[in-house]
PDB file of C-alpha atoms in Angstrom:
ATOM      1  CA  MET A   1     172.086 139.334   6.520  1.00 46.00           C
ATOM      2  CA  THR A   2     168.845 140.522   7.906  1.00 47.00           C
ATOM      3  CA  SER A   3     168.611 137.693  10.404  1.00 48.00           C
ATOM      4  CA  GLU A   4     172.067 138.443  11.716  1.00 49.00           C
ATOM      5  CA  SER A   5     171.176 142.098  12.290  1.00 48.00           C
ATOM      6  CA  SER A   6     168.034 141.049  14.220  1.00 49.00           C
ATOM      7  CA  SER A   7     170.007 138.766  16.441  1.00 50.00           C
ATOM      8  CA  ASP A   8     172.521 141.500  17.153  1.00 52.00           C
ATOM      9  CA  SER A   9     169.679 143.845  18.104  1.00 50.00           C
ATOM     10  CA  ASP A  10     168.195 141.274  20.421  1.00 53.00           C
ATOM     11  CA  ARG A  11     171.485 140.812  22.180  1.00 52.00           C
ATOM     12  CA  GLN A  12     172.020 144.547  22.578  1.00 50.00           C
ATOM     13  CA  GLN A  13     168.514 145.163  24.077  1.00 52.00           C
ATOM     14  CA  PRO A  14     168.992 143.129  27.291  1.00 49.00           C
ATOM     15  CA  ALA A  15     172.389 144.658  27.722  1.00 47.00           C
ATOM     16  CA  GLN A  16     170.906 148.118  27.678  1.00 49.00           C
ATOM     17  CA  ASP A  17     168.212 147.066  30.185  1.00 50.00           C
ATOM     18  CA  GLU A  18     170.800 145.731  32.550  1.00 54.00           C
ATOM     19  CA  GLN A  19     172.758 148.970  32.381  1.00 56.00           C
ATOM     20  CA  GLU A  20     169.857 151.133  33.758  1.00 60.00           C
ATOM     21  CA  PRO A  21     170.748 152.023  37.365  1.00 61.00           C
ATOM     22  CA  VAL A  22     168.251 151.635  40.256  1.00 59.00           C
ATOM     23  CA  VAL A  23     167.990 154.919  42.169  1.00 57.00           C
ATOM     24  CA  VAL A  24     166.840 154.857  45.868  1.00 58.00           C
ATOM     25  CA  ARG A  25     166.048 158.248  47.301  1.00 66.00           C
ATOM     26  CA  ASP A  26     166.140 158.726  51.082  1.00 65.00           C
ATOM     27  CA  ARG A  27     163.407 161.266  51.810  1.00 68.00           C
ATOM     28  CA  ARG A  28     163.668 161.212  55.567  1.00 69.00           C
ATOM     29  CA  ARG A  29     164.238 164.604  57.174  1.00 70.00           C
ATOM     30  CA  ILE A  30     166.075 163.101  60.152  1.00 70.00           C
ATOM     31  CA  ASP A  31     169.364 161.365  59.540  1.00 71.00           C
ATOM     32  CA  PRO A  32     168.893 157.808  60.896  1.00 68.00           C
ATOM     33  CA  GLN A  33     172.595 157.533  61.770  1.00 71.00           C
ATOM     34  CA  THR A  34     173.209 160.832  63.544  1.00 72.00           C
ATOM     35  CA  GLY A  35     169.611 161.646  64.612  1.00 66.00           C
ATOM     36  CA  GLU A  36     170.078 165.264  63.495  1.00 71.00           C
ATOM     37  CA  PRO A  37     167.951 167.179  60.958  1.00 69.00           C
ATOM     38  CA  ARG A  38     169.358 167.121  57.496  1.00 68.00           C
ATOM     39  CA  ALA A  39     170.453 170.242  55.660  1.00 63.00           C
ATOM     40  CA  ALA A  40     167.953 172.280  53.701  1.00 53.00           C
ATOM     41  CA  THR A  41     169.538 171.144  50.454  1.00 49.00           C
ATOM     42  CA  GLU A  42     168.937 167.530  51.380  1.00 46.00           C
ATOM     43  CA  GLN A  43     165.371 168.273  52.443  1.00 45.00           C
ATOM     44  CA  GLY A  44     164.731 169.997  49.162  1.00 47.00           C
ATOM     45  CA  GLN A  45     165.502 166.769  47.377  1.00 48.00           C
ATOM     46  CA  VAL A  46     162.752 164.863  49.228  1.00 44.00           C
ATOM     47  CA  THR A  47     159.920 167.374  49.195  1.00 43.00           C
ATOM     48  CA  GLU A  48     157.763 165.502  46.764  1.00 46.00           C
ATOM     49  CA  SER A  49     155.779 162.390  47.645  1.00 44.00           C
ATOM     50  CA  MET A  50     153.083 160.364  45.957  1.00 43.00           C
ATOM     51  CA  SER A  51     150.316 162.785  47.071  1.00 42.00           C
ATOM     52  CA  GLY A  52     152.285 166.035  47.008  1.00 50.00           C
ATOM     53  CA  THR A  53     154.860 167.823  49.133  1.00 55.00           C
ATOM     54  CA  LEU A  54     155.380 167.106  52.821  1.00 55.00           C
ATOM     55  CA  ASP A  55     154.161 170.580  53.668  1.00 60.00           C
ATOM     56  CA  GLU A  56     150.906 169.863  51.898  1.00 66.00           C
ATOM     57  CA  GLU A  57     150.564 166.608  53.830  1.00 62.00           C
ATOM     58  CA  LEU A  58     151.139 168.426  57.118  1.00 60.00           C
ATOM     59  CA  ALA A  59     148.604 171.066  56.132  1.00 66.00           C
ATOM     60  CA  LYS A  60     146.021 168.375  55.419  1.00 66.00           C
ATOM     61  CA  VAL A  61     146.692 166.794  58.797  1.00 59.00           C
ATOM     62  CA  ASN A  62     146.233 170.154  60.535  1.00 64.00           C
ATOM     63  CA  GLU A  63     142.992 170.771  58.657  1.00 69.00           C
ATOM     64  CA  GLY A  64     141.667 167.352  59.703  1.00 64.00           C
ATOM     65  CA  ALA A  65     142.517 168.077  63.337  1.00 61.00           C
ATOM     66  CA  ALA A  66     140.743 171.434  63.136  1.00 60.00           C
ATOM     67  CA  GLU A  67     137.635 169.801  61.679  1.00 62.00           C
ATOM     68  CA  ALA A  68     137.648 167.156  64.424  1.00 56.00           C
ATOM     69  CA  THR A  69     137.945 169.911  67.047  1.00 57.00           C
ATOM     70  CA  SER A  70     135.003 171.786  65.540  1.00 55.00           C
ATOM     71  CA  GLU A  71     132.893 168.621  65.576  1.00 54.00           C
ATOM     72  CA  GLU A  72     133.549 167.968  69.297  1.00 55.00           C
ATOM     73  CA  PRO A  73     131.010 170.570  70.556  1.00 56.00           C
ATOM     74  CA  GLU A  74     128.372 169.112  68.227  1.00 57.00           C
ATOM     75  CA  ALA A  75     129.103 165.618  69.555  1.00 58.00           C
ATOM     76  CA  GLY A  76     128.920 166.932  73.115  1.00 64.00           C
ATOM     77  CA  GLY A  77     125.528 168.498  72.424  1.00 72.00           C
ATOM     78  CA  ALA A  78     124.249 165.246  70.944  1.00 79.00           C
ATOM     79  CA  ASP A  79     125.460 163.335  74.008  1.00 83.00           C
ATOM     80  CA  ALA A  80     123.697 165.803  76.307  1.00 84.00           C
ATOM     81  CA  GLU A  81     120.466 165.429  74.343  1.00 85.00           C
ATOM     82  CA  LEU A  82     120.699 161.644  74.494  1.00 87.00           C
ATOM     83  CA  ARG A  83     121.406 161.773  78.230  1.00 88.00           C
ATOM     84  CA  LYS A  84     118.358 163.997  78.715  1.00 87.00           C
ATOM     85  CA  GLN A  85     116.170 161.547  76.815  1.00 89.00           C
ATOM     86  CA  VAL A  86     117.542 158.641  78.855  1.00 90.00           C
ATOM     87  CA  ASP A  87     116.789 160.500  82.105  1.00 89.00           C
ATOM     88  CA  GLU A  88     113.234 161.268  80.962  1.00 90.00           C
ATOM     89  CA  LEU A  89     112.620 157.651  79.975  1.00 91.00           C
ATOM     90  CA  THR A  90     114.069 156.480  83.289  1.00 92.00           C
ATOM     91  CA  GLU A  91     111.713 158.755  85.222  1.00 91.00           C
ATOM     92  CA  ASP A  92     108.772 157.520  83.132  1.00 91.00           C
ATOM     93  CA  LEU A  93     109.765 153.930  83.867  1.00 91.00           C
ATOM     94  CA  LYS A  94     109.995 154.639  87.600  1.00 92.00           C
ATOM     95  CA  ARG A  95     106.581 156.327  87.586  1.00 92.00           C
ATOM     96  CA  VAL A  96     104.959 153.466  85.668  1.00 92.00           C
ATOM     97  CA  THR A  97     106.600 150.921  87.984  1.00 93.00           C
ATOM     98  CA  ALA A  98     105.295 152.736  91.074  1.00 93.00           C
ATOM     99  CA  GLU A  99     101.810 153.008  89.583  1.00 93.00           C
ATOM    100  CA  TYR A 100     101.811 149.306  88.764  1.00 92.00           C
ATOM    101  CA  ALA A 101     102.978 148.416  92.287  1.00 93.00           C
ATOM    102  CA  ASN A 102     100.179 150.556  93.766  1.00 94.00           C
ATOM    103  CA  TYR A 103      97.690 148.941  91.402  1.00 93.00           C
ATOM    104  CA  ARG A 104      98.794 145.467  92.483  1.00 93.00           C
ATOM    105  CA  ARG A 105      98.510 146.344  96.173  1.00 93.00           C
ATOM    106  CA  ARG A 106      95.087 147.918  95.642  1.00 93.00           C
ATOM    107  CA  THR A 107      93.899 144.924  93.632  1.00 93.00           C
ATOM    108  CA  GLU A 108      95.193 142.486  96.236  1.00 93.00           C
ATOM    109  CA  ARG A 109      93.529 144.472  99.022  1.00 92.00           C
ATOM    110  CA  ASP A 110      90.230 144.572  97.142  1.00 93.00           C
ATOM    111  CA  ARG A 111      90.432 140.857  96.427  1.00 92.00           C
ATOM    112  CA  GLU A 112      91.033 140.044 100.095  1.00 90.00           C
ATOM    113  CA  SER A 113      88.180 142.337 101.079  1.00 89.00           C
ATOM    114  CA  VAL A 114      85.792 140.562  98.702  1.00 91.00           C
ATOM    115  CA  VAL A 115      86.900 137.128  99.922  1.00 89.00           C
ATOM    116  CA  ASN A 116      86.527 138.113 103.584  1.00 88.00           C
ATOM    117  CA  ALA A 117      83.119 139.653 102.929  1.00 89.00           C
ATOM    118  CA  ALA A 118      81.967 136.417 101.266  1.00 90.00           C
ATOM    119  CA  LYS A 119      83.247 134.332 104.176  1.00 89.00           C
ATOM    120  CA  ALA A 120      81.609 136.653 106.700  1.00 90.00           C
ATOM    121  CA  SER A 121      78.316 136.436 104.836  1.00 90.00           C
ATOM    122  CA  VAL A 122      78.358 132.622 104.922  1.00 91.00           C
ATOM    123  CA  ALA A 123      79.367 132.592 108.593  1.00 90.00           C
ATOM    124  CA  GLY A 124      76.597 135.069 109.434  1.00 90.00           C
ATOM    125  CA  ASP A 125      73.999 132.756 107.888  1.00 91.00           C
ATOM    126  CA  LEU A 126      75.247 129.911 110.104  1.00 92.00           C
ATOM    127  CA  LEU A 127      75.084 131.800 113.407  1.00 92.00           C
ATOM    128  CA  THR A 128      71.581 130.513 114.187  1.00 92.00           C
ATOM    129  CA  VAL A 129      72.835 126.966 113.566  1.00 92.00           C
ATOM    130  CA  LEU A 130      75.635 127.569 116.061  1.00 92.00           C
ATOM    131  CA  ASP A 131      73.073 128.850 118.597  1.00 91.00           C
ATOM    132  CA  ASP A 132      71.058 125.642 118.214  1.00 91.00           C
ATOM    133  CA  LEU A 133      74.176 123.527 118.646  1.00 91.00           C
ATOM    134  CA  GLU A 134      75.141 125.433 121.776  1.00 89.00           C
ATOM    135  CA  ARG A 135      71.679 124.983 123.319  1.00 89.00           C
ATOM    136  CA  ALA A 136      71.702 121.283 122.455  1.00 90.00           C
ATOM    137  CA  ASP A 137      75.125 120.921 124.076  1.00 88.00           C
ATOM    138  CA  SER A 138      73.952 122.696 127.247  1.00 87.00           C
ATOM    139  CA  HIS A 139      71.022 120.273 127.520  1.00 87.00           C
ATOM    140  CA  GLY A 140      73.236 117.228 126.902  1.00 86.00           C
ATOM    141  CA  ASP A 141      71.639 116.361 123.568  1.00 85.00           C
ATOM    142  CA  LEU A 142      74.803 116.886 121.499  1.00 82.00           C
ATOM    143  CA  THR A 143      76.265 113.387 121.486  1.00 86.00           C
ATOM    144  CA  GLY A 144      77.505 110.694 119.108  1.00 86.00           C
ATOM    145  CA  ALA A 145      77.741 111.361 115.394  1.00 88.00           C
ATOM    146  CA  PHE A 146      75.758 114.564 115.746  1.00 87.00           C
ATOM    147  CA  LYS A 147      78.410 115.962 118.089  1.00 89.00           C
ATOM    148  CA  SER A 148      81.187 114.935 115.665  1.00 91.00           C
ATOM    149  CA  VAL A 149      79.504 116.827 112.810  1.00 92.00           C
ATOM    150  CA  ALA A 150      78.930 119.847 115.075  1.00 91.00           C
ATOM    151  CA  ASP A 151      82.587 119.903 116.133  1.00 91.00           C
ATOM    152  CA  LYS A 152      83.740 119.789 112.496  1.00 93.00           C
ATOM    153  CA  LEU A 153      81.403 122.638 111.572  1.00 92.00           C
ATOM    154  CA  VAL A 154      82.576 124.807 114.464  1.00 91.00           C
ATOM    155  CA  GLY A 155      86.227 123.986 113.688  1.00 92.00           C
ATOM    156  CA  SER A 156      85.853 124.912 110.019  1.00 92.00           C
ATOM    157  CA  LEU A 157      84.235 128.240 110.855  1.00 92.00           C
ATOM    158  CA  THR A 158      86.912 128.986 113.453  1.00 91.00           C
ATOM    159  CA  ASN A 159      89.692 128.227 110.951  1.00 91.00           C
ATOM    160  CA  ALA A 160      88.010 130.538 108.452  1.00 89.00           C
ATOM    161  CA  GLY A 161      88.258 133.415 110.948  1.00 89.00           C
ATOM    162  CA  LEU A 162      85.022 133.308 112.974  1.00 92.00           C
ATOM    163  CA  VAL A 163      85.553 134.243 116.644  1.00 93.00           C
ATOM    164  CA  ALA A 164      82.971 133.949 119.430  1.00 92.00           C
ATOM    165  CA  PHE A 165      82.985 136.452 122.297  1.00 92.00           C
ATOM    166  CA  GLY A 166      80.936 137.231 125.361  1.00 89.00           C
ATOM    167  CA  ALA A 167      81.604 135.583 128.721  1.00 89.00           C
ATOM    168  CA  GLU A 168      80.542 136.223 132.285  1.00 90.00           C
ATOM    169  CA  GLY A 169      82.914 138.578 134.053  1.00 88.00           C
ATOM    170  CA  ASP A 170      83.843 140.561 130.939  1.00 90.00           C
ATOM    171  CA  GLU A 171      83.818 144.323 131.207  1.00 91.00           C
ATOM    172  CA  PHE A 172      80.776 145.720 129.477  1.00 92.00           C
ATOM    173  CA  ASP A 173      81.577 147.205 126.065  1.00 91.00           C
ATOM    174  CA  PRO A 174      78.614 148.781 124.253  1.00 91.00           C
ATOM    175  CA  SER A 175      80.323 148.299 120.882  1.00 91.00           C
ATOM    176  CA  VAL A 176      80.196 144.498 121.186  1.00 92.00           C
ATOM    177  CA  HIS A 177      77.619 143.883 123.938  1.00 93.00           C
ATOM    178  CA  GLU A 178      73.861 144.352 123.804  1.00 91.00           C
ATOM    179  CA  ALA A 179      72.541 144.883 127.350  1.00 91.00           C
ATOM    180  CA  VAL A 180      68.995 143.596 127.862  1.00 92.00           C
ATOM    181  CA  GLN A 181      69.041 143.558 131.680  1.00 90.00           C
ATOM    182  CA  HIS A 182      70.615 145.903 134.186  1.00 90.00           C
ATOM    183  CA  THR A 183      71.156 145.422 137.933  1.00 90.00           C
ATOM    184  CA  THR A 184      73.398 146.946 140.582  1.00 89.00           C
ATOM    185  CA  SER A 185      75.653 145.345 143.142  1.00 86.00           C
ATOM    186  CA  SER A 186      78.423 146.376 145.463  1.00 83.00           C
ATOM    187  CA  GLU A 187      80.414 143.290 144.480  1.00 86.00           C
ATOM    188  CA  VAL A 188      81.481 144.746 141.145  1.00 85.00           C
ATOM    189  CA  SER A 189      83.662 147.793 140.574  1.00 86.00           C
ATOM    190  CA  GLY A 190      82.073 148.818 137.291  1.00 87.00           C
ATOM    191  CA  PRO A 191      79.695 147.720 134.524  1.00 91.00           C
ATOM    192  CA  THR A 192      80.244 143.962 134.256  1.00 91.00           C
ATOM    193  CA  VAL A 193      78.679 141.182 132.201  1.00 92.00           C
ATOM    194  CA  THR A 194      77.042 138.822 134.682  1.00 91.00           C
ATOM    195  CA  THR A 195      74.869 136.735 132.331  1.00 90.00           C
ATOM    196  CA  VAL A 196      75.347 135.800 128.659  1.00 91.00           C
ATOM    197  CA  MET A 197      72.060 135.075 126.947  1.00 91.00           C
ATOM    198  CA  ARG A 198      73.464 134.775 123.446  1.00 91.00           C
ATOM    199  CA  ARG A 199      77.076 134.733 122.255  1.00 91.00           C
ATOM    200  CA  GLY A 200      78.413 137.364 119.947  1.00 94.00           C
ATOM    201  CA  TYR A 201      80.568 136.676 116.866  1.00 95.00           C
ATOM    202  CA  ARG A 202      83.106 138.617 114.873  1.00 93.00           C
ATOM    203  CA  PHE A 203      84.881 137.846 111.639  1.00 91.00           C
ATOM    204  CA  GLY A 204      88.221 139.600 111.523  1.00 84.00           C
ATOM    205  CA  ASP A 205      87.591 143.214 112.497  1.00 85.00           C
ATOM    206  CA  ARG A 206      83.912 143.022 111.588  1.00 89.00           C
ATOM    207  CA  VAL A 207      81.323 142.337 114.314  1.00 92.00           C
ATOM    208  CA  LEU A 208      78.697 140.014 112.838  1.00 92.00           C
ATOM    209  CA  ARG A 209      76.484 140.043 115.915  1.00 93.00           C
ATOM    210  CA  PRO A 210      76.809 141.633 119.371  1.00 94.00           C
ATOM    211  CA  ALA A 211      76.514 139.469 122.459  1.00 93.00           C
ATOM    212  CA  MET A 212      73.197 139.671 124.306  1.00 93.00           C
ATOM    213  CA  VAL A 213      74.030 140.085 127.999  1.00 93.00           C
ATOM    214  CA  ALA A 214      72.829 141.183 131.408  1.00 93.00           C
ATOM    215  CA  VAL A 215      74.909 143.932 132.998  1.00 93.00           C
ATOM    216  CA  THR A 216      75.527 144.599 136.663  1.00 92.00           C
ATOM    217  CA  ASP A 217      76.728 148.049 137.670  1.00 90.00           C
ATOM    218  CA  HIS A 218      78.487 149.093 140.862  1.00 82.00           C
ATOM    219  CA  GLU A 219      76.311 150.264 143.724  1.00 80.00           C
ATOM    220  CA  PRO A 220      77.942 151.963 146.704  1.00 76.00           C
ATOM    221  CA  GLU A 221      77.185 150.502 150.131  1.00 69.00           C
ATOM    222  CA  ALA A 222      74.417 152.204 152.140  1.00 61.00           C
ATOM    223  CA  ALA A 223      75.514 154.334 155.097  1.00 56.00           C
ATOM    224  CA  ALA A 224      75.166 152.581 158.491  1.00 54.00           C
ATOM    225  CA  PRO A 225      72.242 153.889 160.674  1.00 58.00           C
ATOM    226  CA  PRO A 226      73.167 155.730 163.919  1.00 58.00           C
ATOM    227  CA  GLU A 227      73.374 153.649 167.118  1.00 59.00           C
ATOM    228  CA  SER A 228      70.263 153.617 169.348  1.00 56.00           C
ATOM    229  CA  GLY A 229      72.273 154.070 172.591  1.00 51.00           C
ATOM    230  CA  ALA A 230      73.769 157.273 171.383  1.00 49.00           C
ATOM    231  CA  GLU A 231      70.359 158.578 170.442  1.00 52.00           C
ATOM    232  CA  THR A 232      68.962 157.686 173.967  1.00 51.00           C
ATOM    233  CA  GLY A 233      71.823 159.504 175.688  1.00 51.00           C
ATOM    234  CA  GLU A 234      71.170 162.581 173.636  1.00 51.00           C
ATOM    235  CA  ASP A 235      67.437 162.462 174.581  1.00 52.00           C
ATOM    236  CA  THR A 236      68.260 162.110 178.308  1.00 50.00           C
ATOM    237  CA  ALA A 237      70.588 165.057 178.203  1.00 48.00           C
ATOM    238  CA  GLN A 238      67.849 167.148 176.741  1.00 49.00           C
TER     239      GLN A 238
END
């Protein structure tokens, strides 16, 4: 008897579960078919949601928008501060870059100056050797292998930047010429180098040794003496 009652209860339980209706509530305020707002009575039926009423949800949204609006000035101030820091760092970078460029140019200029000074010093020590070679060449003694070595030496010094100056006919320049003799002549229009006793040399813009020269200056022609016939006529008239 008891087992029959249990089986009847088991059969009645699923039947009751199947009889529970499924309720679907449409909580939309706008009618999807007509597109018009629903009546207040219909809206009242859908006021509640999982987190509260729709009005509460709208209020929360408005509060969030207000907070975001209040944070915008703070964000703008932070951006301005960051922009200011970026500008300051950019100016520092430009200044350091310019200083480094100036340092490189100054270092390169100093290095070239030291190198040129060293070359000029070596060339200056060899000037007497060049004088001996020039005298030997003028006497015809610079021949054969000796001449080949002399030509290589002169070529190397010339390629390094050594320049000889001082030639007959040059205009006298006291900054590069050392006058040891002075004569006058009507054949020249101004101070002119007529004899070169020793060549001068320069290395770049630096004069290592002035040229030793003889200078001839212009001398105006003497006035012609009066004719003797004219003087005799004057005496006769007297």
